[in-house]
C-alpha positions in Angstrom: -14.3 -5.9 -5.2 -14.9 -2.0 -5.4 -15.8 0.1 -2.2 -19.5 2.8 -2.6 -17.6 5.3 -0.4 -14.7 7.4 -2.1 -13.4 10.8 -1.3 -13.0 13.0 -4.8 -10.6 15.7 -5.0 -10.7 18.8 -7.9 -6.6 20.4 -8.4 -5.9 22.1 -11.4 -8.9 20.8 -13.4 -7.9 17.3 -12.3 -10.5 15.1 -11.3 -9.3 12.4 -8.3 -11.6 10.0 -7.2 -9.5 8.4 -3.6 -10.8 5.1 -2.5 -9.3 1.8 -1.2 -9.8 -1.5 -2.5 -8.6 -4.9 -1.4 -5.7 -5.1 -4.0 -4.6 -1.8 -3.1 -3.8 -2.2 0.7 -2.0 -4.9 -0.2 -0.1 -3.6 -2.8 0.7 -0.5 0.7 0.7 -3.6 2.5 3.4 -4.7 0.4 5.7 -2.1 0.3 5.8 -1.3 3.8 2.9 1.1 4.7 2.2 -0.4 8.6 -1.4 2.0 9.5 -0.6 1.2 13.2 2.6 3.4 12.7 0.0 6.2 12.1 0.8 8.3 15.2 3.8 6.4 16.1 5.2 7.4 12.4 2.6 10.9 11.5 5.2 12.6 9.2 5.9 9.7 7.1 3.1 7.2 7.3 0.1 9.8 6.7 1.5 11.0 3.0 1.6 7.7 2.6 -1.8 6.9 3.2 -2.6 9.6 0.4 -0.4 8.7 -1.8 -2.1 4.7 -1.5 -5.8 6.3 -1.6 -4.7 7.0 -5.5 -3.3 3.2 -6.1 -7.5 2.3 -7.0 -8.2 4.7 -9.8 -4.7 7.0 -10.6 -2.0 4.5 -10.0 0.7 5.8 -12.8 0.6 9.3 -11.1 3.7 10.6 -9.6 4.4 10.8 -6.4 5.6 15.0 -6.7 2.4 15.2 -8.1 0.3 13.9 -5.1 2.4 15.1 -2.7 2.0 18.7 -4.3 -2.3 18.4 -4.1 -1.9 16.9 -0.4 0.4 19.7 0.4 -2.7 22.0 -1.8 -5.4 20.8 0.4 -7.6 22.6 3.3 -8.6 20.6 6.3 -6.2 18.0 6.1 -7.2 16.5 10.2 -9.9 16.1 8.3 -9.2 14.5 5.1 -6.5 11.7 7.1 -10.0 10.8 8.9 -11.5 10.3 5.9 -8.7 8.1 4.1 -8.5 5.9 7.5 -11.9 5.6 7.1 -11.8 4.2 3.9 -8.7 2.2 4.3 -10.6 -0.1 6.7 -13.1 -1.2 4.3 -12.0 -3.5 2.5 -10.2 -5.3 5.4 -13.9 -4.6 6.9 -15.0 -6.7 3.9 -12.3 -9.8 3.8 -13.3 -10.3 7.3 -17.4 -9.7 6.9 -19.9 -12.9 7.2 -21.5 -13.5 3.0 -25.3 -13.1 2.8 -26.8 -15.7 5.0 -29.8 -16.2 2.0 -26.5 -17.2 -0.4 -27.1 -21.3 -1.2 -23.6 -21.4 -2.6 -21.6 -19.8 0.0 -18.5 -22.0 1.3 -19.3 -23.3 5.2 -16.3 -24.5 7.3 -17.0 -26.5 11.1 -13.9 -27.6 14.0 -13.7 -30.6 15.3 -13.1 -29.8 18.5 
């Protein structure tokens, strides 16, 4: 599922569209990324969040290039705030209720 928000970055004549999907968040989690460690381990977590934003559209860009791009960016604090927001979007989409108007939706009920 593609999200409607993204961040576009230009670097040395190349364009990169950063975003998160369920799949890219899942890959990050499987690789040990924990958003809850953002404030406990910022030196390792913030660059991993930035690298993870490449997975959806630029999965095969080398970490060295991603780190180079990150190091050259201005206003990193503002950018990281946007990436955190983007990271949370697929999680919210996973738990949001579907459109109620769709008759094909599944339903459930508990017996207690």
